[in-house]
Short mmCIF file of C-alpha atoms in Angstrom, two decimals:
data_model
loop_
_atom_site.label_atom_id
_atom_site.label_comp_id
_atom_site.label_asym_id
_atom_site.label_seq_id
_atom_site.Cartn_x
_atom_site.Cartn_y
_atom_site.Cartn_z
CA MET A 966 0.00 0.00 0.00
CA GLU A 967 1.41 3.46 -0.92
CA ALA A 968 2.27 5.64 2.02
CA MET A 969 0.18 8.73 2.64
CA GLY A 970 1.44 12.10 3.83
CA MET A 971 0.45 13.77 7.02
CA ASP A 972 -2.45 15.52 5.24
CA ASP A 973 -3.58 12.21 3.61
CA ARG A 974 -2.04 13.17 0.30
CA ARG A 975 0.57 11.07 -1.42
CA GLY A 976 3.91 12.65 -0.89
CA PRO A 977 7.41 12.17 -2.16
CA TRP A 978 8.65 11.44 1.31
CA ARG A 979 6.69 8.08 1.45
CA HIS A 980 9.88 5.99 1.39
CA CYS A 981 10.94 7.48 4.69
CA THR A 982 8.33 5.31 6.52
CA THR A 983 9.78 2.12 8.09
CA SER A 984 8.28 -1.27 7.09
CA SER A 985 8.59 -2.76 10.58
CA SER A 986 6.10 -0.37 12.15
CA SER A 987 3.04 1.52 10.96
CA SER A 988 3.87 4.39 13.26
CA SER A 989 6.96 6.62 12.90
CA THR A 990 8.71 8.76 15.39
CA SER A 991 8.43 12.45 15.02
CA GLY A 992 12.14 12.60 14.39
CA THR A 993 11.90 10.24 11.39
CA VAL A 994 9.12 12.23 9.78
CA SER A 995 10.92 15.50 10.35
CA SER A 996 14.07 14.13 8.74
CA GLY A 997 12.20 12.99 5.67
CA TYR A 998 10.41 16.32 5.26
CA THR A 999 13.65 18.29 5.40
CA SER A 1000 15.25 16.14 2.69
CA THR A 1001 12.25 16.54 0.43
CA SER A 1002 12.19 20.34 0.87
CA SER A 1003 15.83 20.61 -0.18
CA ARG A 1004 15.10 18.57 -3.28
CA LEU A 1005 12.13 20.77 -4.18
CA SER A 1006 14.28 23.88 -3.74
CA TRP A 1007 16.97 22.43 -6.01
CA LEU A 1008 14.40 21.52 -8.67
CA SER A 1009 12.96 25.05 -8.59
CA MET A 1010 16.40 26.63 -8.99
CA GLU A 1011 17.27 24.28 -11.86
CA ALA A 1012 14.01 25.05 -13.63
CA ALA A 1013 14.56 28.77 -13.19
CA ARG A 1014 18.08 28.47 -14.57
CA GLN A 1015 16.88 26.58 -17.63
CA ILE A 1016 14.14 29.13 -18.25
CA GLN A 1017 16.66 31.95 -17.96
CA GLU A 1018 19.00 30.24 -20.42
CA MET A 1019 16.16 29.84 -22.88
CA GLU A 1020 15.26 33.52 -22.53
CA MET A 1021 18.89 34.52 -23.11
CA MET A 1022 19.01 32.35 -26.21
CA ASP A 1023 15.90 34.11 -27.48
CA LEU A 1024 17.46 37.50 -26.76
CA GLU A 1025 20.46 36.63 -28.90
CA PHE A 1026 18.19 36.65 -31.91
CA VAL A 1027 16.77 40.11 -31.04
CA GLN A 1028 18.94 42.94 -32.43
CA SER A 1029 19.40 46.16 -30.52
CA PRO A 1030 18.30 49.47 -32.11
CA LYS A 1031 21.98 50.29 -32.62
CA ASP A 1032 22.60 47.01 -34.45
CA LEU A 1033 19.50 47.53 -36.59
CA ALA A 1034 20.62 51.04 -37.52
CA ARG A 1035 24.09 49.79 -38.39
CA GLU A 1036 22.68 46.98 -40.51
CA LYS A 1037 20.42 49.42 -42.35
CA LYS A 1038 23.34 51.77 -42.96
CA MET A 1039 25.52 48.91 -44.22
CA LYS A 1040 22.85 47.78 -46.68
CA LYS A 1041 22.66 51.33 -48.03
CA ILE A 1042 26.45 51.63 -48.36
CA LYS A 1043 26.64 48.26 -50.13
CA ILE A 1044 24.14 49.48 -52.71
CA LEU A 1045 26.01 52.77 -53.19
CA ALA A 1046 29.33 50.96 -53.58
CA LYS A 1047 27.92 48.66 -56.26
CA GLU A 1048 26.44 51.62 -58.12
CA PHE A 1049 29.67 53.58 -57.79
CA PHE A 1050 31.84 50.87 -59.34
CA GLY A 1051 29.22 49.01 -61.34
CA ALA A 1052 27.84 51.39 -63.95
CA PRO A 1053 29.87 54.57 -64.29
CA SER A 1054 28.07 57.56 -65.74
CA THR A 1055 29.66 60.19 -67.93
CA LYS A 1056 30.82 61.98 -64.79
CA CYS A 1057 33.56 59.75 -63.45
CA SER A 1058 36.42 60.21 -61.08
CA ALA A 1059 40.01 59.44 -61.94
CA GLU A 1060 39.55 56.06 -60.29
CA GLY A 1061 36.67 55.16 -62.59
CA GLY A 1062 33.86 55.51 -60.07
CA ASP A 1063 30.54 57.25 -60.67
CA LEU A 1064 30.69 60.68 -59.05
CA ILE A 1065 26.92 61.02 -59.39
CA VAL A 1066 26.57 58.29 -56.78
CA LEU A 1067 29.06 59.97 -54.48
CA GLU A 1068 27.38 63.34 -54.94
CA ARG A 1069 24.00 61.84 -54.03
CA TRP A 1070 25.43 60.45 -50.79
CA PHE A 1071 27.28 63.69 -49.98
CA THR A 1072 24.15 65.74 -50.61
CA GLU A 1073 22.22 63.61 -48.13
CA MET A 1074 24.89 64.41 -45.52
CA GLY A 1075 24.81 68.13 -46.39
CA VAL A 1076 28.26 68.26 -48.02
CA GLY A 1077 27.45 68.02 -51.71
CA TRP A 1078 29.32 71.30 -52.15
CA VAL A 1079 32.64 69.54 -51.47
CA LEU A 1080 32.65 68.05 -54.96
CA HIS A 1081 32.34 71.53 -56.51
CA ILE A 1082 35.07 73.41 -54.63
CA SER A 1083 37.40 73.32 -57.62
CA ASP A 1084 34.66 74.94 -59.71
CA GLY A 1085 34.47 77.87 -57.32
CA ALA A 1086 30.83 77.09 -56.56
CA LEU A 1087 30.91 77.53 -52.79
CA ALA A 1088 27.98 79.30 -51.16
CA GLY A 1089 27.47 79.95 -47.48
CA GLU A 1090 29.52 80.96 -44.47
CA LEU A 1091 32.73 79.02 -44.01
CA ASN A 1092 31.94 78.22 -40.39
CA ASP A 1093 28.63 76.62 -41.40
CA LEU A 1094 30.28 74.69 -44.21
CA ALA A 1095 33.02 73.51 -41.89
CA SER A 1096 30.49 72.33 -39.30
CA SER A 1097 28.72 70.12 -41.83
CA TRP A 1098 32.11 68.87 -43.08
CA PHE A 1099 33.16 67.80 -39.56
CA LEU A 1100 30.03 65.69 -39.09
CA ALA A 1101 30.26 64.11 -42.54
CA ILE A 1102 33.95 63.18 -42.39
CA ILE A 1103 33.50 61.45 -39.03
CA GLU A 1104 30.50 59.49 -40.33
CA ILE A 1105 32.35 58.39 -43.47
CA VAL A 1106 35.41 57.35 -41.47
CA ASP A 1107 33.24 55.35 -39.07
CA ILE A 1108 31.73 53.50 -42.04
CA PHE A 1109 35.19 52.90 -43.51
CA CYS A 1110 36.40 51.45 -40.21
CA LEU A 1111 33.31 49.26 -39.99
CA THR A 1112 33.64 47.89 -43.51
CA SER A 1113 37.41 47.42 -43.60
CA GLY A 1114 37.81 46.18 -40.04
CA LEU A 1115 35.28 43.33 -40.02
CA ARG A 1116 36.29 39.77 -40.81
CA PRO A 1117 34.37 37.61 -43.31
CA GLY A 1118 31.47 35.78 -41.72
CA HIS A 1119 30.71 38.47 -39.12
CA GLY A 1120 27.48 39.50 -40.75
CA ALA A 1121 28.21 42.98 -42.12
CA VAL A 1122 30.59 41.90 -44.89
CA GLU A 1123 29.96 38.60 -46.60
CA ASN A 1124 33.23 38.04 -48.47
CA MET A 1125 36.61 39.55 -49.12
CA ALA A 1126 35.61 40.93 -52.54
CA GLU A 1127 32.70 42.83 -51.01
CA ARG A 1128 34.90 44.03 -48.17
CA LEU A 1129 37.44 45.39 -50.65
CA GLN A 1130 34.73 47.11 -52.67
CA LEU A 1131 33.29 48.82 -49.59
CA ALA A 1132 36.74 49.86 -48.39
CA SER A 1133 37.57 51.30 -51.83
CA PHE A 1134 34.28 53.19 -52.02
CA THR A 1135 34.63 54.81 -48.59
CA GLN A 1136 38.29 55.51 -49.34
CA GLN A 1137 37.27 57.54 -52.38
CA ALA A 1138 34.68 59.35 -50.29
CA ILE A 1139 37.30 60.30 -47.67
CA LEU A 1140 39.74 61.50 -50.33
CA LYS A 1141 37.07 63.70 -51.87
CA MET A 1142 36.23 65.14 -48.46
CA LEU A 1143 39.87 66.04 -47.93
CA THR A 1144 39.84 68.38 -50.95
CA PHE A 1145 38.13 70.87 -48.64
CA LEU A 1146 41.44 71.22 -46.81
CA ASP A 1147 43.31 72.15 -49.96
CA PHE A 1148 40.86 75.01 -50.33
CA ILE A 1149 41.10 76.50 -46.84
CA VAL A 1150 44.91 76.27 -46.59
CA ALA A 1151 45.52 77.87 -49.97
CA PRO A 1152 47.68 81.04 -49.83
CA ASN A 1153 45.01 83.09 -51.62
CA PHE A 1154 42.29 82.00 -49.21
CA THR A 1155 40.10 85.05 -48.55
CA ARG A 1156 36.78 83.64 -47.42
CA VAL A 1157 37.45 84.58 -43.79
CA PRO A 1158 39.01 88.05 -43.44
CA ALA A 1159 39.23 87.79 -39.63
CA PRO A 1160 42.34 85.74 -38.75
CA TYR A 1161 40.85 84.37 -35.53
CA ALA A 1162 37.80 83.04 -37.36
CA ARG A 1163 40.08 81.25 -39.79
CA LEU A 1164 42.23 79.92 -36.96
CA HIS A 1165 39.16 78.61 -35.19
CA THR A 1166 38.07 76.74 -38.32
CA LEU A 1167 41.56 75.35 -38.94
CA LEU A 1168 41.83 74.09 -35.36
CA ARG A 1169 38.52 72.28 -35.62
CA VAL A 1170 39.58 70.77 -38.94
CA ARG A 1171 42.84 69.53 -37.45
CA GLU A 1172 40.95 68.04 -34.52
CA ALA A 1173 38.73 66.12 -36.96
CA LEU A 1174 41.82 64.94 -38.85
CA SER A 1175 43.43 63.72 -35.62
CA LYS A 1176 40.34 61.65 -34.85
CA THR A 1177 40.27 60.37 -38.42
CA PHE A 1178 43.93 59.36 -38.31
CA TYR A 1179 43.48 57.55 -35.01
CA LYS A 1180 40.38 55.63 -36.13
CA ILE A 1181 41.86 54.54 -39.45
CA GLN A 1182 45.05 53.36 -37.75
CA LEU A 1183 43.05 51.17 -35.36
CA THR A 1184 41.29 49.53 -38.31
CA PHE A 1185 44.37 47.64 -39.45
CA ASP A 1186 44.83 44.11 -38.11
CA SER A 1187 46.58 40.91 -39.14
CA SER A 1188 43.44 39.55 -40.81
CA SER A 1189 43.30 42.41 -43.33
CA SER A 1190 43.89 41.37 -46.92
CA SER A 1191 46.83 42.90 -48.72
CA GLU A 1192 44.46 45.07 -50.80
CA VAL A 1193 42.58 46.40 -47.78
CA ALA A 1194 45.85 46.87 -45.89
CA THR A 1195 47.16 48.95 -48.79
CA ILE A 1196 44.05 51.15 -48.71
CA ILE A 1197 44.43 51.68 -44.97
CA ARG A 1198 48.11 52.60 -45.29
CA GLU A 1199 47.39 55.01 -48.13
CA LEU A 1200 44.70 56.76 -46.14
CA VAL A 1201 46.90 56.94 -43.06
CA ASP A 1202 49.63 58.60 -45.14
CA VAL A 1203 47.25 61.08 -46.77
CA VAL A 1204 45.46 62.05 -43.55
CA SER A 1205 48.79 62.39 -41.71
CA ALA A 1206 50.11 64.68 -44.42
CA LYS A 1207 46.94 66.78 -44.38
CA GLU A 1208 47.04 67.03 -40.59
CA GLY A 1209 50.66 68.18 -40.76
CA LYS A 1210 49.87 70.77 -43.41
CA VAL A 1211 46.95 72.21 -41.43
CA GLY A 1212 49.19 72.33 -38.35
CA GLU A 1213 51.80 74.30 -40.31
CA ILE A 1214 49.17 76.78 -41.48
CA ILE A 1215 47.88 77.21 -37.92
CA TRP A 1216 51.38 77.88 -36.57
CA SER A 1217 52.13 80.21 -39.48
CA THR A 1218 48.90 82.15 -38.81
CA LEU A 1219 49.68 82.40 -35.09
CA LYS A 1220 53.14 83.74 -35.89
CA GLU A 1221 51.71 86.18 -38.42
CA ILE A 1222 49.27 87.62 -35.89
CA ARG A 1223 52.01 87.78 -33.26
CA THR A 1224 54.39 89.55 -35.64
CA ARG A 1225 51.73 92.07 -36.59
CA ILE A 1226 51.06 92.83 -32.92
CA MET A 1227 54.75 93.16 -32.16
CA GLU A 1228 55.21 95.56 -35.07
CA SER A 1229 52.37 97.72 -33.81
CA LEU A 1230 54.08 97.79 -30.42
CA GLU A 1231 57.45 98.68 -31.94
CA HIS A 1232 56.02 101.53 -33.99
CA GLY A 1233 53.90 102.78 -31.13
CA GLN A 1234 50.73 102.91 -33.19
CA GLY A 1235 48.20 104.98 -31.32
CA SER A 1236 45.64 104.65 -28.67
CA SER A 1237 41.98 103.97 -29.34
CA GLY A 1238 41.08 107.29 -27.68
CA THR A 1239 41.68 110.86 -28.76
CA GLN A 1240 45.40 111.56 -28.70
CA THR A 1241 46.54 114.90 -27.29
CA PRO A 1242 50.03 116.44 -27.15
CA GLN A 1243 50.12 115.28 -23.54
CA GLY A 1244 49.06 111.73 -24.48
CA SER A 1245 45.90 109.72 -23.86
CA SER A 1246 44.97 107.65 -20.83
CA ASP A 1247 42.61 105.46 -22.86
CA ILE A 1248 43.10 101.75 -23.65
CA ASP A 1249 45.81 101.32 -26.24
CA ASP A 1250 45.04 99.40 -29.43
CA ALA A 1251 48.04 97.15 -28.77
CA THR A 1252 46.55 96.20 -25.41
CA ARG A 1253 43.33 95.07 -27.06
CA SER A 1254 45.26 93.12 -29.70
CA VAL A 1255 47.51 91.32 -27.21
CA THR A 1256 44.60 90.52 -24.91
CA MET A 1257 42.59 89.04 -27.75
CA TYR A 1258 45.57 86.95 -28.83
CA VAL A 1259 46.23 85.67 -25.30
CA MET A 1260 42.56 84.84 -24.75
CA PHE A 1261 42.45 82.89 -28.01
CA LEU A 1262 45.52 80.88 -26.99
CA THR A 1263 43.93 80.09 -23.65
CA ASP A 1264 40.49 79.19 -24.98
CA HIS A 1265 42.00 76.76 -27.53
CA TYR A 1266 44.92 75.53 -25.46
CA SER A 1267 44.24 71.79 -25.88
CA LEU A 1268 44.29 72.15 -29.68
CA ILE A 1269 47.16 74.63 -29.93
CA GLU A 1270 49.53 73.01 -27.43
CA PRO A 1271 50.51 70.04 -29.69
CA ILE A 1272 51.21 72.41 -32.58
CA VAL A 1273 53.40 74.69 -30.49
CA SER A 1274 55.18 71.67 -29.00
CA GLU A 1275 55.96 70.39 -32.48
CA ALA A 1276 57.22 73.83 -33.53
CA SER A 1277 59.41 73.85 -30.43
CA SER A 1278 60.82 70.39 -31.20
CA LEU A 1279 61.58 71.46 -34.79
CA GLY A 1280 63.32 74.62 -33.61
CA THR A 1281 60.88 77.01 -35.26
CA TYR A 1282 59.83 78.25 -31.84
CA VAL A 1283 62.34 78.93 -29.08
CA SER A 1284 60.76 79.46 -25.69
CA GLN A 1285 62.01 82.22 -23.41
CA PHE A 1286 60.46 80.66 -20.31
CA GLY A 1287 60.69 77.22 -18.76
CA ALA A 1288 56.97 76.45 -18.68
CA THR A 1289 54.29 75.00 -20.90
CA GLU A 1290 54.19 76.31 -24.45
CA ARG A 1291 50.81 78.02 -23.97
CA THR A 1292 52.11 79.80 -20.86
CA ASN A 1293 55.30 80.73 -22.73
CA LEU A 1294 53.40 82.41 -25.54
CA THR A 1295 51.06 84.29 -23.22
CA VAL A 1296 53.78 85.42 -20.80
CA GLU A 1297 55.99 86.53 -23.68
CA MET A 1298 53.22 88.60 -25.21
CA LEU A 1299 52.13 90.15 -21.91
CA SER A 1300 55.73 90.92 -20.90
CA CYS A 1301 56.44 92.56 -24.24
CA LEU A 1302 53.22 94.56 -24.01
CA GLU A 1303 54.06 95.73 -20.50
CA GLU A 1304 57.48 96.91 -21.64
CA LYS A 1305 56.13 98.76 -24.67
CA LEU A 1306 53.35 100.45 -22.68
CA ALA A 1307 55.88 101.57 -20.08
CA ASN A 1308 58.08 103.02 -22.84
CA LYS A 1309 55.13 104.78 -24.42
CA SER A 1310 54.02 106.26 -21.11
CA GLU A 1311 57.47 107.79 -20.59
CA ALA A 1312 56.67 110.25 -23.36
CA PHE A 1313 53.77 111.69 -21.34
CA PRO A 1314 54.88 114.94 -19.70
CA ASP A 1315 52.46 114.57 -16.77
CA PRO A 1316 53.42 111.71 -14.41
CA GLY A 1317 49.80 111.42 -13.25
CA LEU A 1318 48.65 110.80 -16.83
CA ARG A 1319 51.48 108.32 -17.27
CA PHE A 1320 50.35 106.12 -14.40
CA LEU A 1321 46.68 106.53 -15.27
CA PHE A 1322 47.47 105.22 -18.74
CA LEU A 1323 49.26 102.20 -17.29
CA LEU A 1324 46.43 101.69 -14.78
CA ASN A 1325 43.76 101.68 -17.48
CA ASN A 1326 45.63 99.22 -19.65
CA SER A 1327 46.64 96.80 -16.90
CA SER A 1328 43.10 96.87 -15.51
CA PHE A 1329 41.68 96.07 -18.95
CA ILE A 1330 43.96 93.03 -19.31
CA ALA A 1331 43.21 91.81 -15.78
CA GLU A 1332 39.47 92.18 -16.28
CA GLN A 1333 39.43 90.33 -19.60
CA LEU A 1334 41.59 87.45 -18.42
CA HIS A 1335 39.72 87.16 -15.13
CA CYS A 1336 36.73 85.95 -17.17
CA THR A 1337 38.88 83.24 -18.80
CA PRO A 1338 38.62 80.18 -16.48
CA ASP A 1339 41.61 78.29 -17.90
CA PHE A 1340 44.04 81.18 -17.71
CA PRO A 1341 46.93 80.55 -15.25
CA LYS A 1342 45.97 81.79 -11.81
CA SER A 1343 49.49 83.01 -11.00
CA ILE A 1344 49.42 85.45 -13.92
CA LYS A 1345 45.97 86.70 -12.88
CA ILE A 1346 47.26 87.42 -9.37
CA ASP A 1347 50.29 89.24 -10.81
CA LEU A 1348 48.04 91.41 -13.00
CA VAL A 1349 45.82 92.33 -10.04
CA GLY A 1350 48.95 93.34 -8.12
CA LYS A 1351 50.04 95.59 -10.98
CA VAL A 1352 46.63 97.30 -11.07
CA LYS A 1353 46.84 98.04 -7.36
CA GLY A 1354 50.41 99.32 -7.70
CA TYR A 1355 49.61 101.67 -10.59
CA MET A 1356 46.63 103.09 -8.70
CA GLU A 1357 48.75 103.85 -5.63
CA ARG A 1358 51.49 105.47 -7.72
CA TYR A 1359 48.97 107.55 -9.66
CA ILE A 1360 47.46 108.95 -6.45
CA GLN A 1361 50.93 109.58 -5.05
CA VAL A 1362 52.18 111.64 -8.01
CA SER A 1363 48.88 113.43 -8.70
CA TRP A 1364 47.37 114.23 -5.32
CA ALA A 1365 50.18 114.02 -2.77
CA PRO A 1366 51.67 117.33 -4.07
CA VAL A 1367 48.26 118.99 -3.68
CA LEU A 1368 47.90 117.77 -0.09
CA SER A 1369 51.50 118.71 0.77
CA CYS A 1370 50.37 122.34 0.82
CA LEU A 1371 48.36 121.51 3.94
CA ILE A 1372 50.47 118.77 5.51
CA ASN A 1373 53.97 120.20 5.16
CA PRO A 1374 53.60 123.88 4.20
CA THR A 1375 56.83 125.70 3.36
CA PRO A 1376 56.28 129.46 3.69
CA SER A 1377 59.02 130.36 1.26
CA CYS A 1378 57.25 128.60 -1.57
CA PHE A 1379 53.92 130.37 -1.13
CA GLY A 1380 54.95 133.91 -1.87
CA LYS A 1381 53.88 137.08 -0.06
CA ASN A 1382 50.14 136.77 -0.61
CA TYR A 1383 49.80 132.99 -0.40
CA SER A 1384 48.74 130.93 2.59
CA PRO A 1385 48.70 127.11 2.83
CA LEU A 1386 44.96 127.13 2.22
CA SER A 1387 45.12 129.41 -0.81
CA LYS A 1388 47.98 127.34 -2.24
CA PHE A 1389 45.97 124.17 -1.72
CA GLU A 1390 42.92 125.71 -3.40
CA SER A 1391 45.01 126.78 -6.37
CA GLU A 1392 46.70 123.39 -6.79
CA PHE A 1393 43.45 121.54 -6.30
CA GLN A 1394 41.67 123.64 -8.93
CA LYS A 1395 44.47 123.12 -11.42
CA THR A 1396 44.64 119.35 -10.89
CA TYR A 1397 40.87 118.98 -10.94
CA THR A 1398 40.49 120.98 -14.17
CA THR A 1399 43.17 118.92 -15.92
CA GLN A 1400 42.12 115.47 -14.72
CA LYS A 1401 38.44 116.01 -15.31
CA LEU A 1402 39.27 115.64 -19.01
CA TRP A 1403 41.29 112.48 -18.52
CA LYS A 1404 39.51 109.23 -19.29
CA VAL A 1405 38.93 106.05 -17.31
CA PRO A 1406 36.66 103.99 -19.56
CA ASN A 1407 35.90 101.21 -17.05
CA PRO A 1408 33.01 102.43 -14.82
CA CYS A 1409 34.00 100.18 -11.92
CA LEU A 1410 37.62 101.30 -12.03
CA ARG A 1411 36.51 104.93 -12.38
CA ASN A 1412 34.39 104.69 -9.22
CA ARG A 1413 37.17 102.91 -7.31
CA LEU A 1414 39.67 105.56 -8.31
CA ARG A 1415 37.37 108.43 -7.37
CA ARG A 1416 36.71 106.83 -3.99
CA ALA A 1417 40.43 106.35 -3.37
CA ILE A 1418 41.10 110.04 -4.15
CA ILE A 1419 38.20 111.19 -1.96
CA ASP A 1420 39.44 109.04 0.92
CA LYS A 1421 42.85 110.63 0.50
CA VAL A 1422 41.88 114.28 0.05
CA ILE A 1423 38.75 114.94 2.12
CA PRO A 1424 39.98 113.70 5.54
CA CYS A 1425 43.20 115.68 5.15
CA TYR A 1426 41.33 118.84 4.14
CA THR A 1427 38.81 118.41 6.95
CA ARG A 1428 41.53 118.02 9.57
CA TYR A 1429 43.27 121.15 8.32
CA LEU A 1430 40.09 123.17 8.60
CA GLU A 1431 39.50 121.90 12.12
CA ASP A 1432 43.05 122.55 13.31
CA ASP A 1433 44.50 125.54 11.40
CA TYR A 1434 41.72 127.35 9.61
CA GLY A 1435 41.38 130.97 10.65
CA ASN A 1436 38.95 133.64 9.46
CA ALA A 1437 40.03 133.67 5.82
CA PRO A 1438 37.29 133.22 3.22
CA LEU A 1439 36.69 129.55 2.42
CA LYS A 1440 36.53 128.81 -1.29
CA PHE A 1441 35.66 125.08 -1.04
CA SER A 1442 33.81 123.22 1.66
CA PRO A 1443 34.60 119.48 2.08
CA SER A 1444 31.28 118.62 0.41
CA ASN A 1445 32.16 120.90 -2.53
CA LEU A 1446 35.47 119.09 -3.00
CA GLN A 1447 33.79 115.68 -2.87
CA GLU A 1448 31.26 116.68 -5.54
CA MET A 1449 34.05 117.92 -7.78
CA LEU A 1450 36.10 114.75 -7.32
CA GLN A 1451 33.08 112.70 -8.38
CA GLU A 1452 33.33 114.40 -11.78
CA LEU A 1453 36.86 113.23 -12.57
CA PHE A 1454 37.83 110.99 -15.53
CA GLU A 1455 34.81 111.49 -17.76
CA GLY A 1456 37.10 112.09 -20.73
#
């Protein structure tokens, strides 16, 4: 008779009942139940594992959206490659391919104009054209790497002949895209009159070429056929040469801008403000030029640094400072500017105007570079120190002589009808009248400078009136002086 479980149902633990007795001890039953539970747990885990394996096998047959997109793209490229080499139209390339096919693909990517550069048919802003070129060249290179880097039997490329055809097709596409570079590095290139706009475009182009070179290099492996390997090597050589050429043009343009700035400093070409026989305190044109140059170097440091390093290794650039190349270039330019501004200021007959000129220019540089996050902090601190120093020296040479009439009066220098107060009033009026026409273009600096002068003059004048003022008529009250000082530097 088959054993029954404790709830009168047949159970898998029936064999645990002894044949010598119809009753079992509680310990025997408990032992049998525990063994059965472990077996059930194991069976459940095994079933779950098998189900999971089956689900994973099903998932292997489900392509991801990325794989589907790649497969769709590959099918399209295969068709284009067959058309390109299969039935050439009357418009063929030197390699015998159908340029109509290539033009159709380029037009879809927004770079159909590349094939017409030699005809002079180039419409649109260069920056916009370059942006579309960057996107297209990266896409074409990615397709080249995909087609030339896959082994037969991996799904995307069915055989070596097809692989070679796809590699050849994308190779021709890359070569055609590179004709854009011949256009923008040409000596008679005039599409971008502003040198910094051209530099910006050239730097982005070189960055795209660096990525292209790196990706194509990684494509080569030992499984590549000799034909595909030859294509890869040819492209590596061409892209490397183009990258080098663009780098040379970038360095040449940087040197050209630098030389132009240096020449303007040497010849002392004027200030941006109205020049008087006494000079102008306004921001000098050279200061604006150097600041723009330094800011460009800083903003594009990661792209410029390899070019400057290469120029340094070739001996075409000799650093004057033992630091990074970007810092060398910026420090050299700022040091040269500081020297030239100091020399220019020496021609100003009024020492107050001389230091105000230096103050305005150093403050302009410090303010501009303060807004440049990547600019070396040590140079920023040095510039701030120079601004503070020029302000102190300006106040010392301009207003200390005025206050000396009250602080250290020398009777012999006043004359018979002059008192310390009348001498002060005369000197103050003269200085005020002159410096009211001087210019401090930065509103914040102008307010700081006025406040510094007020804090210097008014307390001294007030103390004199409290201590030494007699019954003589008073020409200026302290409030009158403060109102007048608030009118300084309007230009």
